[in-house]
mmCIF file of C-alpha atoms and ligand atoms in Angstrom:
data_model
loop_
_atom_site.group_PDB
_atom_site.id
_atom_site.type_symbol
_atom_site.label_atom_id
_atom_site.label_comp_id
_atom_site.label_asym_id
_atom_site.label_seq_id
_atom_site.Cartn_x
_atom_site.Cartn_y
_atom_site.Cartn_z
ATOM 1 C CA MET G 635 21.119 -3.462 14.801
ATOM 2 C CA ASN G 636 21.932 -5.995 17.497
ATOM 3 C CA GLN G 637 22.621 -8.807 15.095
ATOM 4 C CA SER G 638 25.270 -11.289 16.087
ATOM 5 C CA SER G 639 27.906 -11.725 13.404
ATOM 6 C CA ASN G 640 26.231 -14.834 11.998
ATOM 7 C CA ALA G 641 22.638 -13.596 12.139
ATOM 8 C CA PRO G 642 21.096 -13.455 8.663
ATOM 9 C CA ALA G 643 21.002 -9.917 7.273
ATOM 10 C CA PRO G 644 18.006 -8.727 5.257
ATOM 11 C CA VAL G 645 18.664 -9.156 1.536
ATOM 12 C CA ILE G 646 18.027 -6.074 -0.633
ATOM 13 C CA LEU G 647 17.873 -6.119 -4.408
ATOM 14 C CA THR G 648 19.153 -3.109 -6.315
ATOM 15 C CA ILE G 649 18.348 -2.656 -9.995
ATOM 16 C CA GLY G 650 20.484 0.033 -11.626
ATOM 17 C CA GLY G 651 23.623 1.058 -13.449
ATOM 18 C CA PHE G 652 27.245 0.265 -12.607
ATOM 19 C CA ASP G 653 29.609 3.168 -11.938
ATOM 20 C CA PRO G 654 33.166 1.820 -12.114
ATOM 21 C CA SER G 655 34.455 4.731 -10.024
ATOM 22 C CA GLY G 656 32.436 3.331 -7.138
ATOM 23 C CA GLY G 657 30.700 6.543 -6.090
ATOM 24 C CA ALA G 658 27.233 6.086 -7.566
ATOM 25 C CA GLY G 659 24.957 3.352 -8.890
ATOM 26 C CA ILE G 660 25.151 -0.291 -7.879
ATOM 27 C CA ALA G 661 28.517 0.050 -6.110
ATOM 28 C CA ALA G 662 27.197 2.840 -3.891
ATOM 29 C CA ASP G 663 24.037 0.825 -3.232
ATOM 30 C CA LEU G 664 25.893 -2.312 -2.154
ATOM 31 C CA LYS G 665 28.202 -0.350 0.161
ATOM 32 C CA THR G 666 25.220 1.478 1.656
ATOM 33 C CA PHE G 667 23.390 -1.796 2.306
ATOM 34 C CA ALA G 668 26.520 -3.223 3.932
ATOM 35 C CA ALA G 669 26.831 -0.114 6.110
ATOM 36 C CA HIS G 670 23.310 -0.864 7.377
ATOM 37 C CA ASN G 671 24.073 -4.533 8.096
ATOM 38 C CA CYS G 672 22.037 -5.605 5.096
ATOM 39 C CA TYR G 673 23.125 -7.902 2.270
ATOM 40 C CA GLY G 674 22.889 -6.480 -1.250
ATOM 41 C CA VAL G 675 22.274 -8.304 -4.508
ATOM 42 C CA ALA G 676 22.199 -6.511 -7.844
ATOM 43 C CA ALA G 677 20.769 -6.618 -11.358
ATOM 44 C CA ILE G 678 22.674 -4.278 -13.669
ATOM 45 C CA THR G 679 20.770 -2.260 -16.270
ATOM 46 C CA ALA G 680 23.767 -0.465 -17.782
ATOM 47 C CA MET G 681 27.528 -0.340 -17.719
ATOM 48 C CA THR G 682 28.730 3.242 -17.502
ATOM 49 C CA VAL G 683 32.254 4.523 -18.057
ATOM 50 C CA GLN G 684 32.990 7.334 -15.612
ATOM 51 C CA ASN G 685 35.347 8.712 -13.034
ATOM 52 C CA THR G 686 35.124 11.661 -10.666
ATOM 53 C CA GLN G 687 35.209 13.987 -13.695
ATOM 54 C CA GLY G 688 32.095 12.719 -15.427
ATOM 55 C CA VAL G 689 30.435 10.014 -17.514
ATOM 56 C CA SER G 690 32.174 9.334 -20.851
ATOM 57 C CA ALA G 691 30.130 6.380 -22.136
ATOM 58 C CA LEU G 692 27.083 4.293 -21.341
ATOM 59 C CA PHE G 693 26.229 0.777 -22.522
ATOM 60 C CA PRO G 694 22.708 -0.410 -21.652
ATOM 61 C CA VAL G 695 22.467 -4.059 -20.664
ATOM 62 C CA ASP G 696 20.082 -6.074 -22.829
ATOM 63 C CA SER G 697 16.784 -6.175 -20.946
ATOM 64 C CA SER G 698 16.606 -9.975 -21.312
ATOM 65 C CA VAL G 699 19.782 -10.138 -19.188
ATOM 66 C CA THR G 700 18.363 -7.715 -16.616
ATOM 67 C CA LYS G 701 15.199 -9.801 -16.430
ATOM 68 C CA GLU G 702 17.033 -13.095 -16.124
ATOM 69 C CA CYS G 703 19.198 -11.648 -13.384
ATOM 70 C CA VAL G 704 16.217 -10.332 -11.403
ATOM 71 C CA THR G 705 14.412 -13.672 -11.769
ATOM 72 C CA CYS G 706 17.488 -15.622 -10.717
ATOM 73 C CA LEU G 707 18.075 -13.474 -7.610
ATOM 74 C CA LEU G 708 14.417 -13.646 -6.596
ATOM 75 C CA ALA G 709 14.462 -17.427 -6.896
ATOM 76 C CA ASP G 710 16.560 -17.538 -3.703
ATOM 77 C CA GLY G 711 13.468 -16.264 -1.934
ATOM 78 C CA ARG G 712 15.128 -13.883 0.538
ATOM 79 C CA VAL G 713 14.709 -10.395 -0.961
ATOM 80 C CA LYS G 714 13.190 -8.070 1.679
ATOM 81 C CA ALA G 715 13.253 -4.757 -0.207
ATOM 82 C CA VAL G 716 14.147 -3.322 -3.593
ATOM 83 C CA LYS G 717 15.881 -0.133 -4.689
ATOM 84 C CA ILE G 718 15.555 0.951 -8.308
ATOM 85 C CA GLY G 719 17.990 3.419 -9.832
ATOM 86 C CA MET G 720 19.278 4.103 -13.345
ATOM 87 C CA LEU G 721 17.222 2.273 -15.978
ATOM 88 C CA ALA G 722 18.907 3.466 -19.200
ATOM 89 C CA ASN G 723 15.949 2.689 -21.440
ATOM 90 C CA ARG G 724 12.331 1.655 -21.755
ATOM 91 C CA ALA G 725 13.047 -2.064 -22.126
ATOM 92 C CA ASN G 726 14.718 -2.153 -18.698
ATOM 93 C CA ALA G 727 11.910 -0.026 -17.245
ATOM 94 C CA GLU G 728 9.431 -2.625 -18.504
ATOM 95 C CA VAL G 729 11.344 -5.365 -16.688
ATOM 96 C CA VAL G 730 11.010 -3.303 -13.519
ATOM 97 C CA ARG G 731 7.252 -2.883 -13.996
ATOM 98 C CA GLU G 732 6.836 -6.624 -14.369
ATOM 99 C CA PHE G 733 8.949 -7.195 -11.270
ATOM 100 C CA LEU G 734 6.948 -4.670 -9.215
ATOM 101 C CA ASP G 735 3.646 -6.175 -10.342
ATOM 102 C CA SER G 736 4.668 -9.628 -9.151
ATOM 103 C CA ASN G 737 6.175 -8.330 -5.886
ATOM 104 C CA ALA G 738 3.684 -5.642 -4.926
ATOM 105 C CA SER G 739 4.068 -6.064 -1.164
ATOM 106 C CA LEU G 740 7.839 -5.638 -1.170
ATOM 107 C CA PRO G 741 9.137 -2.325 0.295
ATOM 108 C CA SER G 742 10.368 -0.433 -2.765
ATOM 109 C CA VAL G 743 12.267 2.795 -3.399
ATOM 110 C CA LEU G 744 12.584 4.382 -6.842
ATOM 111 C CA ASP G 745 15.306 6.941 -7.446
ATOM 112 C CA PRO G 746 14.140 8.355 -10.788
ATOM 113 C CA VAL G 747 17.613 8.808 -12.247
ATOM 114 C CA ILE G 748 17.505 10.998 -15.352
ATOM 115 C CA ARG G 749 20.844 12.721 -15.858
ATOM 116 C CA SER G 750 24.250 12.723 -14.188
ATOM 117 C CA SER G 751 25.375 15.966 -12.590
ATOM 118 C CA SER G 752 28.012 16.108 -15.311
ATOM 119 C CA GLY G 753 25.184 16.279 -17.893
ATOM 120 C CA THR G 754 24.879 12.774 -19.398
ATOM 121 C CA ASN G 755 21.378 11.366 -19.899
ATOM 122 C CA LEU G 756 21.103 8.121 -17.937
ATOM 123 C CA VAL G 757 17.687 7.164 -19.307
ATOM 124 C CA ASP G 758 16.312 7.698 -22.809
ATOM 125 C CA ALA G 759 13.137 9.681 -23.524
ATOM 126 C CA ALA G 760 10.948 6.581 -23.915
ATOM 127 C CA GLY G 761 12.323 5.165 -20.662
ATOM 128 C CA LEU G 762 11.575 8.393 -18.815
ATOM 129 C CA GLU G 763 8.054 8.499 -20.195
ATOM 130 C CA PHE G 764 7.486 4.885 -19.128
ATOM 131 C CA LEU G 765 8.874 5.608 -15.674
ATOM 132 C CA ARG G 766 6.496 8.560 -15.302
ATOM 133 C CA GLU G 767 3.477 6.631 -16.553
ATOM 134 C CA HIS G 768 4.030 3.224 -15.012
ATOM 135 C CA LEU G 769 6.660 3.136 -12.272
ATOM 136 C CA LEU G 770 5.913 6.174 -10.065
ATOM 137 C CA SER G 771 2.675 4.661 -8.822
ATOM 138 C CA ARG G 772 4.055 1.153 -8.306
ATOM 139 C CA VAL G 773 6.662 1.882 -5.617
ATOM 140 C CA GLN G 774 6.397 2.821 -1.959
ATOM 141 C CA VAL G 775 8.414 6.015 -2.324
ATOM 142 C CA ILE G 776 10.225 8.028 -4.992
ATOM 143 C CA THR G 777 13.261 10.217 -4.272
ATOM 144 C CA PRO G 778 13.750 12.746 -7.093
ATOM 145 C CA ASN G 779 16.209 15.588 -6.719
ATOM 146 C CA ARG G 780 15.125 19.051 -7.804
ATOM 147 C CA ASP G 781 15.997 18.552 -11.490
ATOM 148 C CA GLU G 782 14.333 15.130 -11.607
ATOM 149 C CA ALA G 783 11.193 16.447 -9.911
ATOM 150 C CA ALA G 784 11.122 19.324 -12.416
ATOM 151 C CA ALA G 785 11.521 16.940 -15.381
ATOM 152 C CA LEU G 786 8.802 14.625 -14.083
ATOM 153 C CA THR G 787 6.277 17.363 -13.296
ATOM 154 C CA GLY G 788 7.153 20.037 -15.851
ATOM 155 C CA LEU G 789 7.347 22.567 -13.005
ATOM 156 C CA LYS G 790 10.081 25.093 -12.333
ATOM 157 C CA ILE G 791 11.695 24.353 -8.950
ATOM 158 C CA GLU G 792 14.035 26.808 -7.334
ATOM 159 C CA ASN G 793 13.026 27.019 -3.696
ATOM 160 C CA ILE G 794 11.405 25.024 -0.919
ATOM 161 C CA GLU G 795 7.865 26.211 -1.714
ATOM 162 C CA GLU G 796 8.286 25.019 -5.322
ATOM 163 C CA MET G 797 9.677 21.691 -4.058
ATOM 164 C CA LYS G 798 6.487 21.291 -1.979
ATOM 165 C CA THR G 799 4.305 22.075 -4.994
ATOM 166 C CA ALA G 800 6.232 19.511 -7.058
ATOM 167 C CA ALA G 801 5.880 16.876 -4.329
ATOM 168 C CA GLN G 802 2.113 17.488 -4.285
ATOM 169 C CA LYS G 803 1.949 17.197 -8.070
ATOM 170 C CA LEU G 804 3.896 13.913 -8.007
ATOM 171 C CA ILE G 805 1.337 12.540 -5.537
ATOM 172 C CA GLU G 806 -1.438 13.668 -7.904
ATOM 173 C CA MET G 807 0.430 11.871 -10.705
ATOM 174 C CA GLY G 808 0.155 8.640 -8.720
ATOM 175 C CA ALA G 809 3.204 8.501 -6.432
ATOM 176 C CA ARG G 810 2.374 7.098 -2.978
ATOM 177 C CA ALA G 811 5.106 9.019 -1.190
ATOM 178 C CA VAL G 812 7.769 11.452 -2.347
ATOM 179 C CA VAL G 813 11.002 12.906 -1.049
ATOM 180 C CA VAL G 814 12.191 15.824 -3.186
ATOM 181 C CA THR G 815 15.815 16.257 -2.237
ATOM 182 C CA GLY G 816 17.338 19.709 -2.046
ATOM 183 C CA GLY G 817 21.090 19.267 -1.718
ATOM 184 C CA HIS G 818 21.475 22.378 -3.891
ATOM 185 C CA LEU G 819 20.016 24.690 -1.229
ATOM 186 C CA ASP G 820 22.066 26.640 1.340
ATOM 187 C CA LYS G 821 20.823 24.161 3.931
ATOM 188 C CA ALA G 822 20.321 20.656 2.500
ATOM 189 C CA THR G 823 16.532 20.579 2.800
ATOM 190 C CA ASP G 824 14.368 17.660 1.695
ATOM 191 C CA VAL G 825 10.592 17.824 1.281
ATOM 192 C CA TYR G 826 8.761 14.683 2.395
ATOM 193 C CA LEU G 827 5.146 14.041 1.464
ATOM 194 C CA ASP G 828 3.462 10.715 2.062
ATOM 195 C CA GLY G 829 0.080 11.684 0.739
ATOM 196 C CA THR G 830 -1.144 13.335 3.924
ATOM 197 C CA GLU G 831 1.872 14.412 5.951
ATOM 198 C CA LEU G 832 4.188 17.083 4.539
ATOM 199 C CA GLN G 833 7.469 17.693 6.333
ATOM 200 C CA THR G 834 10.794 19.282 5.592
ATOM 201 C CA PHE G 835 14.043 17.793 6.845
ATOM 202 C CA VAL G 836 17.051 20.071 7.100
ATOM 203 C CA ALA G 837 20.737 19.227 7.425
ATOM 204 C CA ASP G 838 23.952 21.212 7.195
ATOM 205 C CA ARG G 839 25.419 21.403 3.707
ATOM 206 C CA VAL G 840 28.805 19.807 4.244
ATOM 207 C CA LYS G 841 31.661 19.376 1.723
ATOM 208 C CA PRO G 842 29.869 20.477 -1.492
ATOM 209 C CA ASP G 843 32.500 18.720 -3.672
ATOM 210 C CA HIS G 844 31.459 15.346 -2.261
ATOM 211 C CA THR G 845 28.077 14.947 -3.919
ATOM 212 C CA HIS G 846 28.728 12.237 -6.530
ATOM 213 C CA GLY G 847 26.196 9.483 -5.872
ATOM 214 C CA THR G 848 24.319 11.220 -3.048
ATOM 215 C CA GLY G 849 20.945 10.414 -4.664
ATOM 216 C CA CYS G 850 21.831 6.740 -5.093
ATOM 217 C CA THR G 851 23.115 6.522 -1.540
ATOM 218 C CA PHE G 852 20.111 8.280 0.009
ATOM 219 C CA SER G 853 17.587 6.038 -1.751
ATOM 220 C CA SER G 854 19.581 2.904 -0.868
ATOM 221 C CA ALA G 855 19.741 3.946 2.768
ATOM 222 C CA ILE G 856 15.953 4.364 2.776
ATOM 223 C CA ALA G 857 15.592 0.867 1.266
ATOM 224 C CA ALA G 858 17.931 -0.554 3.919
ATOM 225 C CA ASN G 859 15.963 1.035 6.748
ATOM 226 C CA LEU G 860 12.705 -0.294 5.264
ATOM 227 C CA ALA G 861 14.253 -3.768 4.983
ATOM 228 C CA LEU G 862 15.153 -3.489 8.680
ATOM 229 C CA GLY G 863 11.459 -2.942 9.423
ATOM 230 C CA ARG G 864 11.360 0.821 9.960
ATOM 231 C CA GLN G 865 8.436 3.025 8.982
ATOM 232 C CA LEU G 866 8.911 5.147 5.879
ATOM 233 C CA ARG G 867 9.262 8.507 7.625
ATOM 234 C CA ASP G 868 11.825 7.131 10.084
ATOM 235 C CA ALA G 869 13.667 5.454 7.206
ATOM 236 C CA VAL G 870 13.916 8.812 5.427
ATOM 237 C CA VAL G 871 15.154 10.652 8.538
ATOM 238 C CA LEU G 872 17.791 7.990 9.239
ATOM 239 C CA ALA G 873 18.868 7.916 5.575
ATOM 240 C CA LYS G 874 19.398 11.670 5.572
ATOM 241 C CA ALA G 875 21.497 11.494 8.723
ATOM 242 C CA TYR G 876 23.564 8.666 7.194
ATOM 243 C CA VAL G 877 24.188 10.597 3.942
ATOM 244 C CA THR G 878 25.175 13.756 5.825
ATOM 245 C CA GLU G 879 27.690 11.848 7.917
ATOM 246 C CA ALA G 880 29.022 9.902 4.903
ATOM 247 C CA ILE G 881 29.675 13.255 3.196
ATOM 248 C CA ARG G 882 31.294 14.684 6.324
ATOM 249 C CA LYS G 883 33.644 11.687 6.554
ATOM 250 C CA ALA G 884 34.412 11.599 2.802
ATOM 251 C CA TYR G 885 37.941 11.754 1.405
ATOM 252 C CA SER G 886 39.329 12.600 -2.024
ATOM 253 C CA THR G 887 39.573 9.913 -4.728
ATOM 254 C CA GLY G 888 40.190 12.174 -7.743
ATOM 255 C CA PRO G 889 40.106 15.702 -9.116
ATOM 256 C CA GLY G 890 36.373 15.934 -9.903
ATOM 257 C CA ARG G 891 33.079 15.466 -8.040
ATOM 258 C CA LEU G 892 33.913 13.173 -5.188
ATOM 259 C CA PRO G 893 32.128 10.234 -3.614
ATOM 260 C CA LEU G 894 30.801 9.799 -0.096
ATOM 261 C CA ASN G 895 32.467 7.584 2.469
ATOM 262 C CA HIS G 896 29.761 4.922 2.493
ATOM 263 C CA LEU G 897 31.569 2.744 5.009
ATOM 264 C CA TYR G 898 32.508 5.448 7.513
ATOM 265 C CA ARG G 899 30.832 3.515 10.310
ATOM 266 C CA MET G 900 33.283 0.652 9.931
ATOM 267 C CA GLN G 901 36.172 3.098 10.264
ATOM 268 C CA GLN G 902 34.976 4.246 13.668
ATOM 269 C CA THR G 903 36.109 0.965 15.178
ATOM 270 C CA PRO G 904 39.862 0.456 15.578
ATOM 271 C CA ARG G 905 41.625 0.034 12.243
ATOM 272 C CA LEU G 906 42.842 -3.373 11.100
ATOM 273 C CA ALA G 907 46.434 -2.271 11.697
ATOM 274 C CA ASP G 908 45.670 -2.053 15.411
ATOM 275 C CA HIS G 909 44.554 -5.675 15.371
ATOM 276 C CA THR G 910 46.919 -7.276 12.909
ATOM 277 C CA PRO G 911 46.396 -11.011 13.250
ATOM 278 C CA VAL G 912 49.463 -13.138 13.905
ATOM 279 C CA ILE G 913 50.157 -15.016 10.678
ATOM 280 C CA PRO G 914 51.548 -18.460 11.459
ATOM 281 C CA GLU G 915 54.931 -19.400 9.987
ATOM 282 C CA PRO G 916 54.588 -21.858 7.084
ATOM 283 C CA VAL G 917 55.184 -25.455 8.047
ATOM 284 C CA HIS G 918 57.698 -27.227 5.728
HETATM 285 N N1 PLP E 2367 26.073 6.682 -12.612
HETATM 286 C C1 PLP E 2367 25.093 5.899 -12.192
HETATM 287 C C2 PLP E 2367 25.174 4.449 -12.499
HETATM 288 C C3 PLP E 2367 24.032 6.451 -11.477
HETATM 289 O O1 PLP E 2367 23.036 5.671 -11.062
HETATM 290 C C4 PLP E 2367 24.020 7.837 -11.213
HETATM 291 C C5 PLP E 2367 22.948 8.507 -10.470
HETATM 292 O O2 PLP E 2367 21.999 8.025 -10.037
HETATM 293 C C6 PLP E 2367 25.048 8.616 -11.668
HETATM 294 C C7 PLP E 2367 26.057 8.011 -12.376
HETATM 295 C C8 PLP E 2367 25.101 10.092 -11.469
HETATM 296 O O3 PLP E 2367 25.511 10.409 -10.228
HETATM 297 P P1 PLP E 2367 25.839 11.930 -9.912
HETATM 298 O O4 PLP E 2367 24.898 12.765 -10.671
HETATM 299 O O5 PLP E 2367 25.637 12.022 -8.454
HETATM 300 O O6 PLP E 2367 27.242 12.139 -10.320
#
């Protein structure tokens, strides 16, 4: 990332839900893109009401608004990759299918968001069915966690072997590449399958309270690395390293499930306080 400060950053479109607590959804995506020196733009599919303790309400955005927003952002002609997250319902999923059909060569990551860890459904049954039937096969890679992979395949998944079987089944169902994430395991182990190559990636399980929005952040980091021109496997490896470090550097923002520190890389440089600019006295 040797871009000078004025060099144009790749633009990435995220389509998903807004989490006002900033840990998941669009807010997490935009911070993750920024952390990768990419520029994020967003089309919102749903407004959620949530804090670290869970989701208390969900208001889907009318799909005509989602569509108009996607069309408007694309009209600027700079989008280099897309990340798709929470869809809320079938109408928004249909907008995404249309978008993917007209932008088939764009690097694309689908995080098949089904339910929050606190137990709220983030897509309705018709939306999930549409996602399974029409979206899995239209993106470059999907990144289900264990529960999402189980819901999509109908398989029971409790260990790494069952994650591998689910990844294989998702490929048979039409996915081009799959990462089944296993943050629930003793070691955070992800199963990667791109159709031919099957690999497992292992990381330490750090700070188990800081897992709110990990799926959103991981998939966004993959999209950012693809937008920067990296190959899929490398993008996945780098995204996992980024998520692990963002968890390690996380701090508390509330009493519940806590967010990652998406911008930890910026905090490695000296803090603003060390470089306080001299503010000129007002001239009267
Ligand atoms: N809110 C939004 C908008 C999301 O997209 C997601 C997950 O993808 C969540 C909430 C749930 O996040 P978690 O289960 O990590 O709390």
